[in-house]
Backbone as a chain_set.jsonl record, in Angstrom:
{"seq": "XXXXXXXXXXXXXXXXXXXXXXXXXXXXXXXXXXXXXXXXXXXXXXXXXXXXXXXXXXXXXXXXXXXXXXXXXXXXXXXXXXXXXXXXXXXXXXXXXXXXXXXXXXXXXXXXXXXXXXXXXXXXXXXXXXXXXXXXXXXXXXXXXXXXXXXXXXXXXXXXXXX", "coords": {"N": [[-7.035, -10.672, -1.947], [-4.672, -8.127, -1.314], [-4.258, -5.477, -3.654], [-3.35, -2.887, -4.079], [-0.43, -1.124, -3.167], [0.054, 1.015, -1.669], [-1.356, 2.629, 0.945], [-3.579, 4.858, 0.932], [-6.515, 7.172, 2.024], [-9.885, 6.325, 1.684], [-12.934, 7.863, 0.703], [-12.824, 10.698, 0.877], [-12.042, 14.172, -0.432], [-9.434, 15.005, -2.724], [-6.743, 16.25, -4.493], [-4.868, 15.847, -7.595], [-1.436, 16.241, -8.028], [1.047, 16.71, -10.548], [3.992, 15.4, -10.741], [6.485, 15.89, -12.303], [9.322, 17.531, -13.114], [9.554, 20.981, -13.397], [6.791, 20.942, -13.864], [5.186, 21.069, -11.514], [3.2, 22.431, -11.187], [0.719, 22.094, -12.128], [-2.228, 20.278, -12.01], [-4.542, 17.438, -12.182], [-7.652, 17.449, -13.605], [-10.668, 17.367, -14.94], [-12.098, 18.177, -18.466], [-15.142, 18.927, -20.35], [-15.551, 16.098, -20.068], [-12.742, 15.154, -20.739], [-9.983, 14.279, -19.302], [-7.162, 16.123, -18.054], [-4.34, 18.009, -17.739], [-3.805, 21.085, -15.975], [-2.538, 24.294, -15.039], [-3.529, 25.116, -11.898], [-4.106, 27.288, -8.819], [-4.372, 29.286, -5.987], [-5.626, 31.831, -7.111], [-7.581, 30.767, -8.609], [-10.398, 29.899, -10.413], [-13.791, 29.106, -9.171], [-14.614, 26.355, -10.703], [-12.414, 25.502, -11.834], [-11.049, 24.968, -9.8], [-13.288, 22.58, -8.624], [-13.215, 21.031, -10.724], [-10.406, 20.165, -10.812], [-10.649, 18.462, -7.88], [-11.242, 15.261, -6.802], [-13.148, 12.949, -5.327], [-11.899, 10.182, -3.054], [-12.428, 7.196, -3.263], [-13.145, 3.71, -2.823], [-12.143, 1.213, -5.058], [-13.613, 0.929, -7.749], [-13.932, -2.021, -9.073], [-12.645, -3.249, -7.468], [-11.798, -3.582, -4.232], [-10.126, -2.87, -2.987], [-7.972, -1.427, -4.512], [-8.164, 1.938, -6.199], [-10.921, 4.616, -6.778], [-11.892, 7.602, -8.546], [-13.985, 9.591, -8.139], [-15.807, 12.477, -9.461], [-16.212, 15.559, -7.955], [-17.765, 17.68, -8.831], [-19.291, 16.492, -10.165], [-21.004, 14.309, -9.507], [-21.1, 10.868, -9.386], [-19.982, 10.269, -11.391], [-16.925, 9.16, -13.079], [-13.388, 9.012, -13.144], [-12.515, 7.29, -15.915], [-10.494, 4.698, -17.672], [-10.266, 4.768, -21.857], [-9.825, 3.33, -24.951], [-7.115, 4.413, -24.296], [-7.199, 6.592, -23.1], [-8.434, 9.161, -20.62], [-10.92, 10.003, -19.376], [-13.689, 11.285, -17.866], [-16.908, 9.318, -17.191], [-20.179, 8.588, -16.626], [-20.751, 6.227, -14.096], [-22.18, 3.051, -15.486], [-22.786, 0.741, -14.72], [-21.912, -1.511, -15.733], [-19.127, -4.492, -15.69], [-16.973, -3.806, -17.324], [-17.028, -0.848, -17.367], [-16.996, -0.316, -14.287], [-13.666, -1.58, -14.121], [-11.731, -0.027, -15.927], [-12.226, 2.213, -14.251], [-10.977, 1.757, -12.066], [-7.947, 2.212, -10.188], [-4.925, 0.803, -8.995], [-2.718, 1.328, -6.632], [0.668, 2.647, -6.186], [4.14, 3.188, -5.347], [5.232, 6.028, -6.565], [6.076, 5.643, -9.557], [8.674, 7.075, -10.108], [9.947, 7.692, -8.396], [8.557, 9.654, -6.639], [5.994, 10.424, -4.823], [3.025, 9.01, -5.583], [1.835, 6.202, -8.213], [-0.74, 5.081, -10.252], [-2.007, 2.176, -11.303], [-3.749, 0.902, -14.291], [-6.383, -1.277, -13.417], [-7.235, -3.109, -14.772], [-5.417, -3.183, -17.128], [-3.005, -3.967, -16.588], [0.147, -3.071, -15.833], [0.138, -0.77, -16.787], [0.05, 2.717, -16.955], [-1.304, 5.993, -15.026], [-1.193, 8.698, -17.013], [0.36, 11.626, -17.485], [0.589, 13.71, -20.548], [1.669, 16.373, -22.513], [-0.343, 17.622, -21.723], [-2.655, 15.915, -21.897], [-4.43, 13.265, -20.315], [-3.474, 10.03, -20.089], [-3.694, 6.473, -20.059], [-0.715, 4.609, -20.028], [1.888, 2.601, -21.017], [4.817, 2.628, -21.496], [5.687, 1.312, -23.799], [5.275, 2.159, -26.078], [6.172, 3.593, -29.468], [6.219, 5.973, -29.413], [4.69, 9.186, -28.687], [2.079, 9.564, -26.619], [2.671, 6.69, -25.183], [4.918, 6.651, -25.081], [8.555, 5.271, -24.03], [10.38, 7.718, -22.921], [10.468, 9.535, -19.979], [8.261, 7.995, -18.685], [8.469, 7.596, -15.911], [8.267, 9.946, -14.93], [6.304, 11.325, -15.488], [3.726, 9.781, -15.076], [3.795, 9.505, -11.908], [2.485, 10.9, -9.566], [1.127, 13.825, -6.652], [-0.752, 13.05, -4.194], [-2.912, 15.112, -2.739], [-3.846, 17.989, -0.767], [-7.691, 18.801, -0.849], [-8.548, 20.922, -4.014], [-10.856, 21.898, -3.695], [-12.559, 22.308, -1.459]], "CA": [[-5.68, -10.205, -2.202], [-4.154, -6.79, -1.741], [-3.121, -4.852, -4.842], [-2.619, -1.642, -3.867], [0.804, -1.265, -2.244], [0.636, 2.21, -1.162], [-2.37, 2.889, 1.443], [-4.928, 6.156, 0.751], [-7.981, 7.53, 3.022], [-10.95, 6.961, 1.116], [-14.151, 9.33, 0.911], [-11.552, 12.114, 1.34], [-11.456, 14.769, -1.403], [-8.161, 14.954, -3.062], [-6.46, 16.665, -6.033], [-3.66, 15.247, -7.934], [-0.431, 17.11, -8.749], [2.204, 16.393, -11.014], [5.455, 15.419, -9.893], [7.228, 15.857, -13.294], [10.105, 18.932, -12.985], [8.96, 21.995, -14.678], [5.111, 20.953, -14.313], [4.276, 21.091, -10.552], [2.154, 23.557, -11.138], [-0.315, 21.531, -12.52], [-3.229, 19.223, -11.426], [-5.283, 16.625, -13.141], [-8.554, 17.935, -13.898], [-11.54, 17.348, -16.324], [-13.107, 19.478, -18.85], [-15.289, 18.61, -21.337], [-15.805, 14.884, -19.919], [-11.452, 14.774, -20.397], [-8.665, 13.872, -17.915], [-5.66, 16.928, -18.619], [-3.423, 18.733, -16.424], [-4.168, 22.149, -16.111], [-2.316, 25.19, -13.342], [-4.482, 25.631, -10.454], [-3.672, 28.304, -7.528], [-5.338, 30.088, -4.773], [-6.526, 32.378, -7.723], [-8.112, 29.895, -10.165], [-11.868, 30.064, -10.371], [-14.012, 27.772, -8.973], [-14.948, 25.733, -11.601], [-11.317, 25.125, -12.305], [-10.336, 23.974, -8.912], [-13.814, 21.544, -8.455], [-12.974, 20.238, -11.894], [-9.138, 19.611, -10.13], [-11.035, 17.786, -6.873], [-11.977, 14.463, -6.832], [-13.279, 11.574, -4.239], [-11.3, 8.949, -3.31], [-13.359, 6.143, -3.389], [-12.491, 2.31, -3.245], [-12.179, 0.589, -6.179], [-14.997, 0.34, -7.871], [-13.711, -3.578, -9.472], [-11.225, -4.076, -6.465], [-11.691, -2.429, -3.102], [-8.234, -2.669, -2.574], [-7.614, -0.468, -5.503], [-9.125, 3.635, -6.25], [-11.463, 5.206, -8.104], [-12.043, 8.777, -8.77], [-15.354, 10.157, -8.261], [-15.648, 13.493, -10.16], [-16.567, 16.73, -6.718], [-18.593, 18.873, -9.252], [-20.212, 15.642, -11.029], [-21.255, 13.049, -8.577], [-21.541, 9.542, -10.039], [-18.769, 10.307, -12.669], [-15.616, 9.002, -12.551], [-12.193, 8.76, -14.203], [-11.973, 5.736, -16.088], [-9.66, 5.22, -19.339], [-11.078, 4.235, -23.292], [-8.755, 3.426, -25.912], [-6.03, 4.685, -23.437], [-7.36, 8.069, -22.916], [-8.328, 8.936, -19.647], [-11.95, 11.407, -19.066], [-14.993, 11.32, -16.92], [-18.176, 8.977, -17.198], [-20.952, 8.034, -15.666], [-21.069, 4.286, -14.002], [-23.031, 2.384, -16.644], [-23.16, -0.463, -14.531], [-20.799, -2.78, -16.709], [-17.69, -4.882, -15.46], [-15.725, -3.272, -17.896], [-16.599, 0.484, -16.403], [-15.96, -0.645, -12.895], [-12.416, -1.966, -13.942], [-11.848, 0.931, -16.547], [-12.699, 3.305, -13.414], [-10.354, 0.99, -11.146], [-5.99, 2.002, -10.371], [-4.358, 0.152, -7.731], [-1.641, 2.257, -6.257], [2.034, 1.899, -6.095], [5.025, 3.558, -4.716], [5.545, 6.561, -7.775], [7.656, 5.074, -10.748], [9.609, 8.142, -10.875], [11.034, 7.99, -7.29], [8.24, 10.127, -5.498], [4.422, 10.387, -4.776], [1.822, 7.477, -6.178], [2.269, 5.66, -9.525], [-1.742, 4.941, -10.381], [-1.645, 0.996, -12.072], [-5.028, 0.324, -14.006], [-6.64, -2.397, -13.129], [-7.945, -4.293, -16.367], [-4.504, -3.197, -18.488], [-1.749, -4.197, -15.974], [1.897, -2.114, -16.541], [-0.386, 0.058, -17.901], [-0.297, 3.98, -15.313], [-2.019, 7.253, -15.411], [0.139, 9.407, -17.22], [0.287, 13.443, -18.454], [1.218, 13.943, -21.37], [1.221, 17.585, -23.442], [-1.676, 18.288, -20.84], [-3.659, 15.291, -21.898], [-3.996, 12.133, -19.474], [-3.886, 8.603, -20.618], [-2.794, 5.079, -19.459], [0.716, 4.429, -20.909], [3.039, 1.697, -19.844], [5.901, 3.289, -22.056], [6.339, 0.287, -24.23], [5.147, 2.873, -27.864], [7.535, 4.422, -30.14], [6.641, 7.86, -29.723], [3.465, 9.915, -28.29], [1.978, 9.211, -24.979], [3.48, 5.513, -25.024], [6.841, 6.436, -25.332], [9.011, 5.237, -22.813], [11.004, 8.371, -22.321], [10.103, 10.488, -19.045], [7.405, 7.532, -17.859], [8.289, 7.334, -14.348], [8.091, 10.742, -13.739], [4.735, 11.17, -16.238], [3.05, 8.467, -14.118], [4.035, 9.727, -10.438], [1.178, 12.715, -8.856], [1.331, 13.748, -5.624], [-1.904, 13.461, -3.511], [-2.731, 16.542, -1.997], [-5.444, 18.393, -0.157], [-8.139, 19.013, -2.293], [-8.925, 22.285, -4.117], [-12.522, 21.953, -4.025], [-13.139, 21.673, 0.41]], "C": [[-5.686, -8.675, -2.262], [-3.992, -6.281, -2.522], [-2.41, -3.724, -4.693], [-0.863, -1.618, -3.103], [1.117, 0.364, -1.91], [-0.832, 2.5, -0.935], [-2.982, 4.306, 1.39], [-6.155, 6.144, 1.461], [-8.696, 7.337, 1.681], [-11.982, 8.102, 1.643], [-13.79, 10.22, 1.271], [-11.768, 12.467, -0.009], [-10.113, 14.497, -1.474], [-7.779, 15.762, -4.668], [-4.873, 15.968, -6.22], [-2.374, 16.211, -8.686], [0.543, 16.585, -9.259], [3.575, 16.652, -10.882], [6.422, 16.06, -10.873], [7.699, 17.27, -13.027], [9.652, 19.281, -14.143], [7.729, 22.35, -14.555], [4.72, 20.96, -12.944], [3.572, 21.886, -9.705], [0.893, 22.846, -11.098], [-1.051, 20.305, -11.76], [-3.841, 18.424, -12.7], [-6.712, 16.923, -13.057], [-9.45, 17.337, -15.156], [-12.313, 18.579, -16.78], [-13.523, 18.74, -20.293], [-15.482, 16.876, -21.647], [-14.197, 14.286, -20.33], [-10.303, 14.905, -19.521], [-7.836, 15.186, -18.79], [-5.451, 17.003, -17.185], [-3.378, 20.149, -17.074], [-3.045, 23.119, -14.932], [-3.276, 25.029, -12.753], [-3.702, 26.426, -9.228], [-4.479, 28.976, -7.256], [-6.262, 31.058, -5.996], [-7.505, 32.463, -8.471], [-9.481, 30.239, -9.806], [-12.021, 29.141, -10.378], [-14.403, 26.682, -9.395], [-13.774, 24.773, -12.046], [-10.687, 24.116, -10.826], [-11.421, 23.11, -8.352], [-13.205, 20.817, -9.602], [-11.337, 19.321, -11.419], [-9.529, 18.679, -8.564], [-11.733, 16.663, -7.377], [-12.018, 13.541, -5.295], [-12.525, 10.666, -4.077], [-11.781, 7.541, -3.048], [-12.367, 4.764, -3.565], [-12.877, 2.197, -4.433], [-13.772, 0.231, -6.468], [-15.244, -1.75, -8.64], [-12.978, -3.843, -8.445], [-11.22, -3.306, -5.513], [-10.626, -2.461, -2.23], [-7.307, -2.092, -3.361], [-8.485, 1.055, -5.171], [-10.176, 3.933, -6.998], [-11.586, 6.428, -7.793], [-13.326, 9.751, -9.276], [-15.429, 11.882, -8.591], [-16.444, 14.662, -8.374], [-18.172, 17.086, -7.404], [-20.004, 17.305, -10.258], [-20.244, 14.466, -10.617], [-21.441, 11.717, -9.235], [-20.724, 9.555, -11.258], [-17.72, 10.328, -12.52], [-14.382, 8.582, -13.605], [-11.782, 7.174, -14.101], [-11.065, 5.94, -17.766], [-10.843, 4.07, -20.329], [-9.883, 4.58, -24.089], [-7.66, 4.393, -25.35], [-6.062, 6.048, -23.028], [-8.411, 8.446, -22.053], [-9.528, 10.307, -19.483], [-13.18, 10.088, -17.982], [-16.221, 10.521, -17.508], [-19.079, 9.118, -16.089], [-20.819, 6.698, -15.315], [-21.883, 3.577, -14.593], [-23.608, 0.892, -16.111], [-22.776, -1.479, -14.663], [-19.793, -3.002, -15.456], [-16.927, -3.837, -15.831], [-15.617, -1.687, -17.222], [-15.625, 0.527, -15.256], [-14.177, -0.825, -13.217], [-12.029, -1.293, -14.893], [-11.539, 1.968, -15.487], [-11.574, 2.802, -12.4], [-8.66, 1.493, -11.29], [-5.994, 1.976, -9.172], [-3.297, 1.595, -7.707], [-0.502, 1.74, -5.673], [2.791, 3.274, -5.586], [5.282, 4.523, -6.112], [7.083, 5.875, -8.474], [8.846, 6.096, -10.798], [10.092, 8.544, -9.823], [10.165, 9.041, -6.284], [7.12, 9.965, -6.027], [3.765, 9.301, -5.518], [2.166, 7.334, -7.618], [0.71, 5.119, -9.428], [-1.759, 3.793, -11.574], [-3.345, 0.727, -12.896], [-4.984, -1.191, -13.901], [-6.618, -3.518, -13.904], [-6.586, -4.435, -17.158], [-3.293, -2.858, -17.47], [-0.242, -3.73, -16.168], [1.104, -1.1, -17.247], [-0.555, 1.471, -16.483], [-1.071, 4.836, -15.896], [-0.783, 7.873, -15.586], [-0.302, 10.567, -18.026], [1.268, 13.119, -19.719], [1.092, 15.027, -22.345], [-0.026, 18.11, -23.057], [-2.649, 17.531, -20.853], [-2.996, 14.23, -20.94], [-3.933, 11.037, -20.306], [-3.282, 7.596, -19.614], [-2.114, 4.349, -20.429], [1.615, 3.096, -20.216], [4.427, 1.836, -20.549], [6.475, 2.348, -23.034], [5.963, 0.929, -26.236], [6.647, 3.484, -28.159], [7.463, 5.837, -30.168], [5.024, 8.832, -28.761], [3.407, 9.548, -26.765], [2.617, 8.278, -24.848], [4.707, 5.542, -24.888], [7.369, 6.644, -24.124], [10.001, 6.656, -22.109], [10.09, 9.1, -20.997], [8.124, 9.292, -18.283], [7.113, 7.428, -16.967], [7.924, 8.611, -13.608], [6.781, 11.207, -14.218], [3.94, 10.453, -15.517], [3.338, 8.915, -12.513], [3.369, 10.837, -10.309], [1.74, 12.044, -7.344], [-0.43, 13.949, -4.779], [-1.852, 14.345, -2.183], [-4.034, 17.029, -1.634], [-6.29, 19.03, -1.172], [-8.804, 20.739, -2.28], [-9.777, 22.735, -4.018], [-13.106, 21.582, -2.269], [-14.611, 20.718, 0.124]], "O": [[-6.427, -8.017, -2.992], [-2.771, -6.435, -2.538], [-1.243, -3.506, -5.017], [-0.542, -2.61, -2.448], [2.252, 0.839, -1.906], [-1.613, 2.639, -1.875], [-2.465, 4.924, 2.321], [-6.826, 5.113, 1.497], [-8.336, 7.952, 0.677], [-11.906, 8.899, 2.577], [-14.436, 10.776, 2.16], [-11.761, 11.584, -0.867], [-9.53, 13.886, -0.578], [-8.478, 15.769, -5.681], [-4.03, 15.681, -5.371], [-2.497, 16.768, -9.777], [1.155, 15.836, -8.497], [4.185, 17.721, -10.897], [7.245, 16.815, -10.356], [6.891, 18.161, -12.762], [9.409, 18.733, -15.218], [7.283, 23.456, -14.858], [3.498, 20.816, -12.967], [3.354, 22.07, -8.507], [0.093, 22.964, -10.17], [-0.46, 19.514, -11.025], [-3.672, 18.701, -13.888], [-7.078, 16.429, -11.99], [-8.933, 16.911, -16.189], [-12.869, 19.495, -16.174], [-12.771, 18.194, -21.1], [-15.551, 16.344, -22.755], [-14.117, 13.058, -20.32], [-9.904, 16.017, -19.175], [-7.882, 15.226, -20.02], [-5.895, 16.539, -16.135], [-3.06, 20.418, -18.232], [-2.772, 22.5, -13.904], [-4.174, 24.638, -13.499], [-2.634, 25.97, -8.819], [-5.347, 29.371, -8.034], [-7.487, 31.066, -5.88], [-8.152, 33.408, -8.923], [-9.638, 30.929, -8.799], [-11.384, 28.239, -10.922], [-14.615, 25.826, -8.537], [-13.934, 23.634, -12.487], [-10.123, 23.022, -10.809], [-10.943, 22.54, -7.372], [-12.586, 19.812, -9.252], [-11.16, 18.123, -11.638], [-8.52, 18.164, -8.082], [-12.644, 16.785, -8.195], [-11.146, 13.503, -4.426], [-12.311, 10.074, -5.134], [-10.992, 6.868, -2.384], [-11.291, 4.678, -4.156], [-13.774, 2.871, -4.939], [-14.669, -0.357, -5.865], [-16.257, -2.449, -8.667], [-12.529, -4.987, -8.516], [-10.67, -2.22, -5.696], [-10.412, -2.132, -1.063], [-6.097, -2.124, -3.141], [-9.225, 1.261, -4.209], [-10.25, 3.32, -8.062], [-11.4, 6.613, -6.59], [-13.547, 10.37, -10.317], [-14.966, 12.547, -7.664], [-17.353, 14.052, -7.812], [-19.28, 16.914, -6.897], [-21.141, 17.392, -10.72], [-19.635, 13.555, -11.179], [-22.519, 11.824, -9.821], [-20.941, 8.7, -12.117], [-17.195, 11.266, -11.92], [-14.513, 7.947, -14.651], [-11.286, 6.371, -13.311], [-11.026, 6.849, -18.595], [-11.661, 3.206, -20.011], [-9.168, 5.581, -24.049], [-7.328, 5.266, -26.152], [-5.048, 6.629, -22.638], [-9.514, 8.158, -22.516], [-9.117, 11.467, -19.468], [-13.319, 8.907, -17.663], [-16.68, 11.11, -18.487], [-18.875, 9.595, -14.972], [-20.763, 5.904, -16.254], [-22.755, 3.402, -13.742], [-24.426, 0.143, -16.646], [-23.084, -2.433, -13.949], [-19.587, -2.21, -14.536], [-16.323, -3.076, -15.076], [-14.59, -1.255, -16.698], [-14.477, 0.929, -15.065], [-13.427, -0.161, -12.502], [-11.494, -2.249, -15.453], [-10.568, 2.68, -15.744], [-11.19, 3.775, -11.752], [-8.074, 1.231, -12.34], [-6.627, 2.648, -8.358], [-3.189, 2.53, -8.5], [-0.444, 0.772, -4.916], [2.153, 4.316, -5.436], [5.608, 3.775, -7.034], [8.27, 5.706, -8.197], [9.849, 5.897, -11.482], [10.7, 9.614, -9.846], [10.719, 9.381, -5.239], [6.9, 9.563, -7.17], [4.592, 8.704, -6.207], [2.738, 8.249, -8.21], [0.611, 4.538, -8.348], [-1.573, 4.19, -12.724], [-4.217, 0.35, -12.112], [-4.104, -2.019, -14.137], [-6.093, -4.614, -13.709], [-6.388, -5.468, -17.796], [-2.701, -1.779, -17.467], [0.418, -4.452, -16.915], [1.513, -0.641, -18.314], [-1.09, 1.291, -15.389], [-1.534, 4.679, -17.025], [0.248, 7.825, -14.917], [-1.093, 10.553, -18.97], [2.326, 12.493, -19.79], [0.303, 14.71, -23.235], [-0.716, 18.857, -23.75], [-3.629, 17.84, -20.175], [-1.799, 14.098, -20.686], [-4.445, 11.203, -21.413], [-2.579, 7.84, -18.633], [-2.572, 3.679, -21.356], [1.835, 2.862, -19.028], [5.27, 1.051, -20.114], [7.689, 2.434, -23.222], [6.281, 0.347, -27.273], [7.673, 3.722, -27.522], [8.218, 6.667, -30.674], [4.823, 8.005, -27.871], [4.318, 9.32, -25.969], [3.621, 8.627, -24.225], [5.473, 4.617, -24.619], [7.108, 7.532, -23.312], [10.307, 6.626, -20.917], [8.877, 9.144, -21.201], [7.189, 9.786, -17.654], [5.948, 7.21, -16.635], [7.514, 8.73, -12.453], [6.017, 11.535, -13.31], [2.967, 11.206, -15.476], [2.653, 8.128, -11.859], [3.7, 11.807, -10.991], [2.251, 11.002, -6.932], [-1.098, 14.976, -4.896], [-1.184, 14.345, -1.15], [-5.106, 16.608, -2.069], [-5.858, 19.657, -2.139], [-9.25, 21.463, -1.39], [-9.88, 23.952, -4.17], [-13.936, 20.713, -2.002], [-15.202, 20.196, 1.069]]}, "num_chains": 1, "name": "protein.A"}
């Protein structure tokens, strides 16, 4: 079975930009082994725009889903923990793989990709106050909160900053 519903090149760099008005300045980046959203532009240093490049790799639980192999840190990839969204290593486990795993959808918020994980279904990649997590907007207040989910949850894949 398919899951994805919105087709991506793998083994292609890529950086992710946020659709949300106001913020599409910003990319999704790690620092510090965590998912944020940071600026990046032609002037950033390069540390800042590998940390904004990642792989696009099949699924590592579903190769009809993504994963996100870190440029600057090979074999490390964005998976979420207790809904908060940084960089490991592959450990080998199920649960990594499908942790490390988002199908892709048509963006909730009316443009660019909506990133579904795999394991925690209605559940997206979503910015929030510069940190990432996986939200499905169903909390009363913080990252969970349903206001501004569709457009929190929608990046645009873009050429990556890191050639």
């Amino acid at each position: 079975m398919w899951r994805s519903s919105v087709l991506l090149p793998t083994d292609v760099r890529r950086s992710l930009r946020v659709t949300t008005w106001g913020h599409t300045d910003r990319y999704l980046r790690h620092a510090d082994s965590l998912a944020r959203t940071e600026i990046v532009t032609a002037a950033s240093n390069t540390l800042l725009k590998q940390d904004a490049t990642y792989t696009l790799r099949r699924g590592l639980a579903d190769s009809s889903c993504y994963s996100f192999e870190s440029v600057n840190y090979p074999g490390r990839y964005l998976r979420h923990a207790d809904s908060r969204v940084r960089t490991a290593a592959d450990d080998g486990s199920a649960l990594f793989r499908q942790d490390a795993t988002f199908c892709a959808r048509p963006g909730i918020g009316g443009t660019g990709v909506t990133f579904e994980s795999l394991n925690i279904p209605g559940s997206y990649l979503r910015h929030f106050e510069s940190a990432v997590h996986i939200a499905s907007g169903a909390g009363s207040g913080g990252f969970d909160r349903p206001q501004t989910l569709g457009a929190d949850s929608s990046w645009s894949v873009e050429a990556p900053w890191a050639p």
